[in-house]
Each structure stands twice: as structure tokens, then as C-alpha cells.
PDB file of C-alpha atoms in Angstrom:
ATOM      1  CA  GLY A   1      -9.902  27.621 -12.237  1.00  0.00           C
ATOM      2  CA  GLU A   2      -7.817  25.558 -14.600  1.00  0.00           C
ATOM      3  CA  ASN A   3      -9.432  23.891 -17.619  1.00  0.00           C
ATOM      4  CA  VAL A   4      -7.537  21.295 -19.652  1.00  0.00           C
ATOM      5  CA  GLU A   5      -8.715  20.073 -23.044  1.00  0.00           C
ATOM      6  CA  GLN A   6      -7.253  16.982 -24.697  1.00  0.00           C
ATOM      7  CA  HIS A   7      -7.440  15.703 -28.289  1.00  0.00           C
ATOM      8  CA  PRO A   8      -8.046  13.275 -29.822  1.00  0.00           C
ATOM      9  CA  SER A   9     -10.248  11.133 -27.613  1.00  0.00           C
ATOM     10  CA  THR A  10      -9.191   7.981 -29.483  1.00  0.00           C
ATOM     11  CA  LEU A  11      -6.123   7.285 -31.583  1.00  0.00           C
ATOM     12  CA  SER A  12      -5.410   4.156 -33.606  1.00  0.00           C
ATOM     13  CA  VAL A  13      -1.909   3.682 -34.967  1.00  0.00           C
ATOM     14  CA  GLN A  14      -0.002   0.907 -36.687  1.00  0.00           C
ATOM     15  CA  GLU A  15       2.879  -0.583 -34.742  1.00  0.00           C
ATOM     16  CA  GLY A  16       6.020   1.387 -35.488  1.00  0.00           C
ATOM     17  CA  ASP A  17       4.197   4.614 -36.353  1.00  0.00           C
ATOM     18  CA  SER A  18       4.163   7.744 -34.185  1.00  0.00           C
ATOM     19  CA  ALA A  19       1.341   8.940 -31.959  1.00  0.00           C
ATOM     20  CA  VAL A  20       0.707  12.557 -30.982  1.00  0.00           C
ATOM     21  CA  ILE A  21      -1.700  13.776 -28.306  1.00  0.00           C
ATOM     22  CA  LYS A  22      -2.378  17.479 -27.799  1.00  0.00           C
ATOM     23  CA  CYS A  23      -3.605  19.414 -24.777  1.00  0.00           C
ATOM     24  CA  THR A  24      -4.461  23.030 -24.074  1.00  0.00           C
ATOM     25  CA  TYR A  25      -4.812  24.727 -20.712  1.00  0.00           C
ATOM     26  CA  SER A  26      -6.372  27.967 -19.555  1.00  0.00           C
ATOM     27  CA  ASP A  27      -4.516  29.102 -16.414  1.00  0.00           C
ATOM     28  CA  SER A  28      -1.379  31.043 -17.343  1.00  0.00           C
ATOM     29  CA  ALA A  29      -0.057  30.433 -13.802  1.00  0.00           C
ATOM     30  CA  SER A  30       0.188  26.670 -14.394  1.00  0.00           C
ATOM     31  CA  ASN A  31       3.816  25.609 -14.261  1.00  0.00           C
ATOM     32  CA  TYR A  32       3.933  21.811 -14.269  1.00  0.00           C
ATOM     33  CA  PHE A  33       2.520  19.475 -16.914  1.00  0.00           C
ATOM     34  CA  PRO A  34       2.635  15.706 -16.337  1.00  0.00           C
ATOM     35  CA  TRP A  35       1.447  12.903 -18.581  1.00  0.00           C
ATOM     36  CA  TYR A  36      -0.032   9.720 -17.144  1.00  0.00           C
ATOM     37  CA  LYS A  37      -0.610   6.324 -18.736  1.00  0.00           C
ATOM     38  CA  GLN A  38      -3.488   4.257 -17.381  1.00  0.00           C
ATOM     39  CA  GLU A  39      -4.109   0.667 -18.355  1.00  0.00           C
ATOM     40  CA  LEU A  40      -7.538  -0.859 -17.795  1.00  0.00           C
ATOM     41  CA  GLY A  41      -8.216  -1.320 -14.084  1.00  0.00           C
ATOM     42  CA  LYS A  42      -4.793   0.020 -13.085  1.00  0.00           C
ATOM     43  CA  ARG A  43      -3.552   3.188 -11.427  1.00  0.00           C
ATOM     44  CA  PRO A  44      -2.403   6.197 -13.487  1.00  0.00           C
ATOM     45  CA  GLN A  45       1.381   6.000 -13.962  1.00  0.00           C
ATOM     46  CA  LEU A  46       3.531   9.057 -14.517  1.00  0.00           C
ATOM     47  CA  ILE A  47       5.433   8.606 -17.778  1.00  0.00           C
ATOM     48  CA  ILE A  48       6.918  12.040 -18.390  1.00  0.00           C
ATOM     49  CA  ASP A  49       6.504  15.593 -17.173  1.00  0.00           C
ATOM     50  CA  ILE A  50       7.650  19.076 -18.124  1.00  0.00           C
ATOM     51  CA  ARG A  51       7.990  22.311 -16.216  1.00  0.00           C
ATOM     52  CA  SER A  52       7.209  25.752 -17.533  1.00  0.00           C
ATOM     53  CA  ASN A  53      10.845  26.809 -17.887  1.00  0.00           C
ATOM     54  CA  VAL A  54      11.518  24.060 -20.443  1.00  0.00           C
ATOM     55  CA  GLY A  55      10.213  23.795 -24.009  1.00  0.00           C
ATOM     56  CA  GLU A  56      10.890  20.136 -24.705  1.00  0.00           C
ATOM     57  CA  LYS A  57      11.825  16.978 -22.849  1.00  0.00           C
ATOM     58  CA  LYS A  58      12.603  13.521 -24.175  1.00  0.00           C
ATOM     59  CA  ASP A  59      12.853  10.100 -22.578  1.00  0.00           C
ATOM     60  CA  GLN A  60      13.622   7.289 -25.004  1.00  0.00           C
ATOM     61  CA  ARG A  61      10.569   6.953 -27.301  1.00  0.00           C
ATOM     62  CA  ILE A  62       8.519   9.558 -25.447  1.00  0.00           C
ATOM     63  CA  ALA A  63       8.803  13.332 -25.775  1.00  0.00           C
ATOM     64  CA  VAL A  64       6.759  16.251 -24.548  1.00  0.00           C
ATOM     65  CA  THR A  65       6.719  19.791 -25.905  1.00  0.00           C
ATOM     66  CA  LEU A  66       5.345  22.903 -24.230  1.00  0.00           C
ATOM     67  CA  ASN A  67       4.348  26.221 -25.760  1.00  0.00           C
ATOM     68  CA  LYS A  68       3.580  28.561 -22.850  1.00  0.00           C
ATOM     69  CA  THR A  69       2.595  31.453 -25.077  1.00  0.00           C
ATOM     70  CA  ALA A  70      -0.067  29.419 -26.818  1.00  0.00           C
ATOM     71  CA  LYS A  71      -0.862  27.432 -23.644  1.00  0.00           C
ATOM     72  CA  HIS A  72      -0.568  24.056 -25.249  1.00  0.00           C
ATOM     73  CA  PHE A  73       1.557  20.966 -24.753  1.00  0.00           C
ATOM     74  CA  SER A  74       1.865  17.690 -26.608  1.00  0.00           C
ATOM     75  CA  LEU A  75       2.954  14.104 -26.066  1.00  0.00           C
ATOM     76  CA  HIS A  76       4.835  12.325 -28.842  1.00  0.00           C
ATOM     77  CA  ILE A  77       5.379   8.567 -28.856  1.00  0.00           C
ATOM     78  CA  THR A  78       7.665   7.245 -31.577  1.00  0.00           C
ATOM     79  CA  GLU A  79       8.052   3.665 -32.830  1.00  0.00           C
ATOM     80  CA  THR A  80       4.836   2.638 -31.093  1.00  0.00           C
ATOM     81  CA  GLN A  81       4.529  -0.883 -29.712  1.00  0.00           C
ATOM     82  CA  PRO A  82       1.441  -2.902 -28.697  1.00  0.00           C
ATOM     83  CA  GLU A  83       2.309  -2.341 -25.021  1.00  0.00           C
ATOM     84  CA  ASP A  84       1.833   1.390 -25.580  1.00  0.00           C
ATOM     85  CA  SER A  85      -1.920   0.706 -25.876  1.00  0.00           C
ATOM     86  CA  ALA A  86      -3.613   2.455 -22.929  1.00  0.00           C
ATOM     87  CA  VAL A  87      -5.437   5.639 -21.968  1.00  0.00           C
ATOM     88  CA  TYR A  88      -3.166   8.654 -21.731  1.00  0.00           C
ATOM     89  CA  PHE A  89      -4.028  11.708 -19.630  1.00  0.00           C
ATOM     90  CA  CYS A  90      -2.440  15.117 -19.713  1.00  0.00           C
ATOM     91  CA  ALA A  91      -2.677  17.387 -16.693  1.00  0.00           C
ATOM     92  CA  ALA A  92      -1.759  20.861 -15.524  1.00  0.00           C
ATOM     93  CA  THR A  93      -1.119  21.938 -11.970  1.00  0.00           C
ATOM     94  CA  ASP A  94      -1.666  25.056  -9.910  1.00  0.00           C
ATOM     95  CA  SER A  95       0.766  26.413  -7.333  1.00  0.00           C
ATOM     96  CA  TRP A  96      -0.398  23.885  -4.727  1.00  0.00           C
ATOM     97  CA  GLY A  97       0.237  20.985  -7.048  1.00  0.00           C
ATOM     98  CA  LYS A  98      -3.431  20.197  -7.568  1.00  0.00           C
ATOM     99  CA  LEU A  99      -3.814  18.421 -10.925  1.00  0.00           C
ATOM    100  CA  GLN A 100      -6.496  19.244 -13.472  1.00  0.00           C
ATOM    101  CA  PHE A 101      -6.712  16.342 -15.934  1.00  0.00           C
ATOM    102  CA  GLY A 102      -7.735  16.209 -19.550  1.00  0.00           C
ATOM    103  CA  ALA A 103     -10.474  13.779 -20.579  1.00  0.00           C
ATOM    104  CA  GLY A 104      -7.997  11.179 -21.803  1.00  0.00           C
ATOM    105  CA  THR A 105      -6.944   9.626 -25.123  1.00  0.00           C
ATOM    106  CA  GLN A 106      -7.499   5.933 -25.792  1.00  0.00           C
ATOM    107  CA  VAL A 107      -4.465   4.806 -27.813  1.00  0.00           C
ATOM    108  CA  VAL A 108      -4.703   1.510 -29.694  1.00  0.00           C
ATOM    109  CA  VAL A 109      -1.565   0.173 -31.346  1.00  0.00           C
ATOM    110  CA  THR A 110      -2.306  -2.548 -33.878  1.00  0.00           C
ATOM    111  CA  PRO A 111       0.429  -5.048 -34.824  1.00  0.00           C
TER     112      PRO A 111
ATOM    113  CA  GLY B   1      10.085   1.652  -0.374  1.00  0.00           C
ATOM    114  CA  ALA B   2       6.460   0.790  -0.961  1.00  0.00           C
ATOM    115  CA  GLY B   3       4.270   2.925  -3.155  1.00  0.00           C
ATOM    116  CA  VAL B   4       0.925   4.460  -2.300  1.00  0.00           C
ATOM    117  CA  SER B   5      -1.525   1.880  -1.024  1.00  0.00           C
ATOM    118  CA  GLN B   6      -5.293   2.067  -0.657  1.00  0.00           C
ATOM    119  CA  SER B   7      -7.878  -0.095   1.040  1.00  0.00           C
ATOM    120  CA  PRO B   8     -10.262  -1.627   0.430  1.00  0.00           C
ATOM    121  CA  ARG B   9      -9.642  -2.164  -3.277  1.00  0.00           C
ATOM    122  CA  TYR B  10     -13.337  -2.795  -3.880  1.00  0.00           C
ATOM    123  CA  LYS B  11     -16.343  -1.704  -1.872  1.00  0.00           C
ATOM    124  CA  VAL B  12     -19.998  -2.388  -2.495  1.00  0.00           C
ATOM    125  CA  ALA B  13     -22.391  -0.308  -0.427  1.00  0.00           C
ATOM    126  CA  LYS B  14     -26.142  -0.116  -0.310  1.00  0.00           C
ATOM    127  CA  ARG B  15     -27.560   3.319  -0.936  1.00  0.00           C
ATOM    128  CA  GLY B  16     -27.629   5.235   2.333  1.00  0.00           C
ATOM    129  CA  GLN B  17     -24.703   3.424   3.956  1.00  0.00           C
ATOM    130  CA  ASP B  18     -21.562   5.196   5.138  1.00  0.00           C
ATOM    131  CA  VAL B  19     -18.162   4.161   3.762  1.00  0.00           C
ATOM    132  CA  ALA B  20     -14.562   4.894   4.736  1.00  0.00           C
ATOM    133  CA  LEU B  21     -11.700   4.660   2.271  1.00  0.00           C
ATOM    134  CA  ARG B  22      -8.094   4.550   3.431  1.00  0.00           C
ATOM    135  CA  CYS B  23      -4.913   5.851   1.830  1.00  0.00           C
ATOM    136  CA  ASP B  24      -1.337   5.143   2.923  1.00  0.00           C
ATOM    137  CA  PRO B  25       0.980   7.575   1.122  1.00  0.00           C
ATOM    138  CA  ILE B  26       4.644   7.064   0.355  1.00  0.00           C
ATOM    139  CA  SER B  27       6.642   7.540   3.557  1.00  0.00           C
ATOM    140  CA  GLY B  28       7.867  11.102   3.900  1.00  0.00           C
ATOM    141  CA  HIS B  29       5.483  12.561   1.341  1.00  0.00           C
ATOM    142  CA  VAL B  30       4.064  15.817   2.657  1.00  0.00           C
ATOM    143  CA  SER B  31       1.290  16.322   0.122  1.00  0.00           C
ATOM    144  CA  LEU B  32      -1.693  14.029  -0.284  1.00  0.00           C
ATOM    145  CA  PHE B  33      -4.485  14.333  -2.826  1.00  0.00           C
ATOM    146  CA  TRP B  34      -7.811  12.573  -3.334  1.00  0.00           C
ATOM    147  CA  TYR B  35      -9.346  12.261  -6.793  1.00  0.00           C
ATOM    148  CA  GLN B  36     -12.581  10.735  -8.073  1.00  0.00           C
ATOM    149  CA  GLN B  37     -12.527   8.931 -11.418  1.00  0.00           C
ATOM    150  CA  ALA B  38     -15.806   8.071 -13.085  1.00  0.00           C
ATOM    151  CA  LEU B  39     -15.834   5.371 -15.753  1.00  0.00           C
ATOM    152  CA  GLY B  40     -14.236   6.564 -18.978  1.00  0.00           C
ATOM    153  CA  GLN B  41     -13.201   9.934 -17.581  1.00  0.00           C
ATOM    154  CA  GLY B  42     -10.125  11.574 -16.170  1.00  0.00           C
ATOM    155  CA  PRO B  43      -9.568  11.882 -12.422  1.00  0.00           C
ATOM    156  CA  GLU B  44     -11.311  14.850 -10.804  1.00  0.00           C
ATOM    157  CA  PHE B  45      -9.748  16.634  -7.821  1.00  0.00           C
ATOM    158  CA  LEU B  46     -11.534  16.254  -4.491  1.00  0.00           C
ATOM    159  CA  THR B  47      -9.261  17.535  -1.739  1.00  0.00           C
ATOM    160  CA  TYR B  48      -5.636  18.217  -0.771  1.00  0.00           C
ATOM    161  CA  PHE B  49      -3.595  17.924   2.429  1.00  0.00           C
ATOM    162  CA  GLN B  50      -0.225  19.312   3.323  1.00  0.00           C
ATOM    163  CA  ASN B  51       0.801  17.273   6.346  1.00  0.00           C
ATOM    164  CA  GLU B  52      -2.297  17.221   8.544  1.00  0.00           C
ATOM    165  CA  ALA B  53      -3.732  20.474   7.203  1.00  0.00           C
ATOM    166  CA  GLN B  54      -6.526  20.269   4.653  1.00  0.00           C
ATOM    167  CA  LEU B  55      -5.657  23.200   2.405  1.00  0.00           C
ATOM    168  CA  ASP B  56      -8.213  22.720  -0.344  1.00  0.00           C
ATOM    169  CA  LYS B  57     -11.492  20.863  -0.270  1.00  0.00           C
ATOM    170  CA  SER B  58     -13.126  22.698  -3.140  1.00  0.00           C
ATOM    171  CA  GLY B  59     -13.630  19.496  -5.154  1.00  0.00           C
ATOM    172  CA  LEU B  60     -15.720  17.630  -2.575  1.00  0.00           C
ATOM    173  CA  PRO B  61     -19.096  17.234  -4.315  1.00  0.00           C
ATOM    174  CA  SER B  62     -21.270  17.621  -1.226  1.00  0.00           C
ATOM    175  CA  ASP B  63     -21.177  17.850   2.549  1.00  0.00           C
ATOM    176  CA  ARG B  64     -21.600  14.067   2.625  1.00  0.00           C
ATOM    177  CA  PHE B  65     -17.908  13.828   1.734  1.00  0.00           C
ATOM    178  CA  PHE B  66     -15.345  14.299   4.471  1.00  0.00           C
ATOM    179  CA  ALA B  67     -11.586  13.698   4.511  1.00  0.00           C
ATOM    180  CA  GLU B  68      -9.002  13.732   7.253  1.00  0.00           C
ATOM    181  CA  ARG B  69      -5.313  13.146   7.792  1.00  0.00           C
ATOM    182  CA  PRO B  70      -4.938  13.587  11.545  1.00  0.00           C
ATOM    183  CA  GLU B  71      -1.253  12.697  11.938  1.00  0.00           C
ATOM    184  CA  GLY B  72      -0.033  13.861   8.564  1.00  0.00           C
ATOM    185  CA  SER B  73       0.368  10.374   7.138  1.00  0.00           C
ATOM    186  CA  VAL B  74      -2.593   8.032   6.578  1.00  0.00           C
ATOM    187  CA  SER B  75      -5.711   9.673   5.205  1.00  0.00           C
ATOM    188  CA  THR B  76      -9.337   8.589   5.234  1.00  0.00           C
ATOM    189  CA  LEU B  77     -12.059   9.688   2.854  1.00  0.00           C
ATOM    190  CA  LYS B  78     -15.506   9.183   4.327  1.00  0.00           C
ATOM    191  CA  ILE B  79     -18.742   9.286   2.390  1.00  0.00           C
ATOM    192  CA  GLN B  80     -21.959   9.454   4.372  1.00  0.00           C
ATOM    193  CA  ARG B  81     -25.366   8.286   3.120  1.00  0.00           C
ATOM    194  CA  THR B  82     -23.933   7.026  -0.168  1.00  0.00           C
ATOM    195  CA  GLN B  83     -25.839   7.693  -3.380  1.00  0.00           C
ATOM    196  CA  GLN B  84     -25.632   5.885  -6.718  1.00  0.00           C
ATOM    197  CA  GLU B  85     -23.829   8.851  -8.267  1.00  0.00           C
ATOM    198  CA  ASP B  86     -20.994   8.273  -5.785  1.00  0.00           C
ATOM    199  CA  SER B  87     -20.056   5.083  -7.668  1.00  0.00           C
ATOM    200  CA  ALA B  88     -16.553   5.662  -9.028  1.00  0.00           C
ATOM    201  CA  VAL B  89     -12.913   4.848  -8.441  1.00  0.00           C
ATOM    202  CA  TYR B  90     -11.406   6.937  -5.657  1.00  0.00           C
ATOM    203  CA  LEU B  91      -7.717   7.568  -6.195  1.00  0.00           C
ATOM    204  CA  CYS B  92      -5.207   8.815  -3.683  1.00  0.00           C
ATOM    205  CA  ALA B  93      -1.899  10.373  -4.705  1.00  0.00           C
ATOM    206  CA  SER B  94       1.058  11.684  -2.753  1.00  0.00           C
ATOM    207  CA  SER B  95       4.033  13.890  -3.486  1.00  0.00           C
ATOM    208  CA  LEU B  96       7.060  15.197  -1.640  1.00  0.00           C
ATOM    209  CA  GLY B  97       5.558  18.659  -1.662  1.00  0.00           C
ATOM    210  CA  GLN B  98       7.510  21.887  -1.260  1.00  0.00           C
ATOM    211  CA  GLY B  99       7.737  22.548  -4.978  1.00  0.00           C
ATOM    212  CA  ASP B 100       8.168  18.910  -5.995  1.00  0.00           C
ATOM    213  CA  TYR B 101       5.017  18.266  -7.956  1.00  0.00           C
ATOM    214  CA  GLU B 102       5.420  14.630  -9.044  1.00  0.00           C
ATOM    215  CA  GLN B 103       2.358  12.768  -7.816  1.00  0.00           C
ATOM    216  CA  TYR B 104       2.291   9.012  -7.415  1.00  0.00           C
ATOM    217  CA  PHE B 105      -1.062   7.292  -7.413  1.00  0.00           C
ATOM    218  CA  GLY B 106      -2.406   4.419  -5.393  1.00  0.00           C
ATOM    219  CA  PRO B 107      -4.370   1.596  -7.044  1.00  0.00           C
ATOM    220  CA  GLY B 108      -7.672   3.173  -6.133  1.00  0.00           C
ATOM    221  CA  THR B 109     -10.816   1.970  -4.405  1.00  0.00           C
ATOM    222  CA  ARG B 110     -13.677   1.034  -6.705  1.00  0.00           C
ATOM    223  CA  LEU B 111     -16.906   2.008  -4.950  1.00  0.00           C
ATOM    224  CA  THR B 112     -20.182   0.619  -6.231  1.00  0.00           C
ATOM    225  CA  VAL B 113     -23.374   1.892  -4.652  1.00  0.00           C
ATOM    226  CA  THR B 114     -26.397  -0.334  -5.256  1.00  0.00           C
TER     227      THR B 114
END
């Protein structure tokens, strides 16, 4: 089955700096890679996703890159703000849409 | 329209009790997923429905866990004879299905087994 690894487990950044989270996956058949943001006690919220036929996608301060050959994908947050503080999860899906999540990255943005 | 809803939001059960957790997906969403999230970890897949058909239940940790979606809309996750290791947040997610993979999560049910 699919195995997703995520690094780092914690990330502290100064407000205004960039944050990068990296994930690798094992199943070459995976074709959809979402990123979720989860604040304490809240539901995971989809913030951006990328499909296997695209190498990069950007939405305002958030971008995701995908390297299918190397089986890794990354989340980039630019100009970080305190409200970006949360746990971020990457995931990869099989053909049914079942998500395999990474272990999560706790991002702390300090003013 | 409304998002995915779940009830109850919190459930405390004594060890050995049965519990039933409900999920109301987004109207029209064909696919429904249940995940278990332990404290400090990522969600772990439990089971998947396409309409009323349960297509994958490989993530259910034991035969004490049972899920159904009899009319292809609301789903119930039942846990029999709860154990302390069942304590977790149970998340439900739905998607349009048919190649549309975006999953939207409910707020979860926090189950505490004492």
C-alpha cells in the first residue's frame, strides 16, 4: 500500500519568512496530492492540491510542487503570517480516492 | 450548502460499551470516507463507501468496528465493546467521486473510552 513520509515534524519561522514542507510517497500509481491545514481541535481543511499531470500549482502565498519521477512533493508558504500557525498534512491518494496522510508538520510563525 | 456534519461531537464511553457515530456528507457527494486520528498523528483510513456500497474496509482495526451507509447518504460508524485504544477523533469526509478526489472533512467526533 501507499506510504507517505513528511518532514520536518516541526518548523518555526519568523513572520514574513518562507516555510517549506516536504513529502515522499511510495506508490507510483498515486495521482492526487492534497495538502490540509488543521488548527487545534478543528477539522482538516484542504488548502491546495495537485494532480500528477501538473508539476507546480500556486494560489496566492501557497504553492505546491510535484516531482513524479522522484516521488516527492512539497508545500511552500511565502510571507508567513501568525495565522499560518497550524499542523499541515500532506497526503497521497490511490485510484479510489483513499487518502494516505503524512505524520504532519507543526508550523509556528513567530511575530 | 452545508458542509459535512458529524454527531455527537464528543462521546465518553465506559470500556465495553457500544457507540454509534453519525456522518452527514455534503448533499450529492457519492464517496464517503471514515478516518481515525489519534492525538498528534495524521488521520488513518478506516473505510470507504461509494453510494451505499462499502468498497474498502481494510483500515478497520478489528471486527468490533462496523460501518454502514444504507441509503447512500448518511453513514454510521459503530464500535462494539469499546476499548481504551479506541479513544481518538473519528473523522468523516466526502467527495463528489467519479474522479473528483477533493475530500471535505467533518468536524469529527472525539471518543474517549474510560
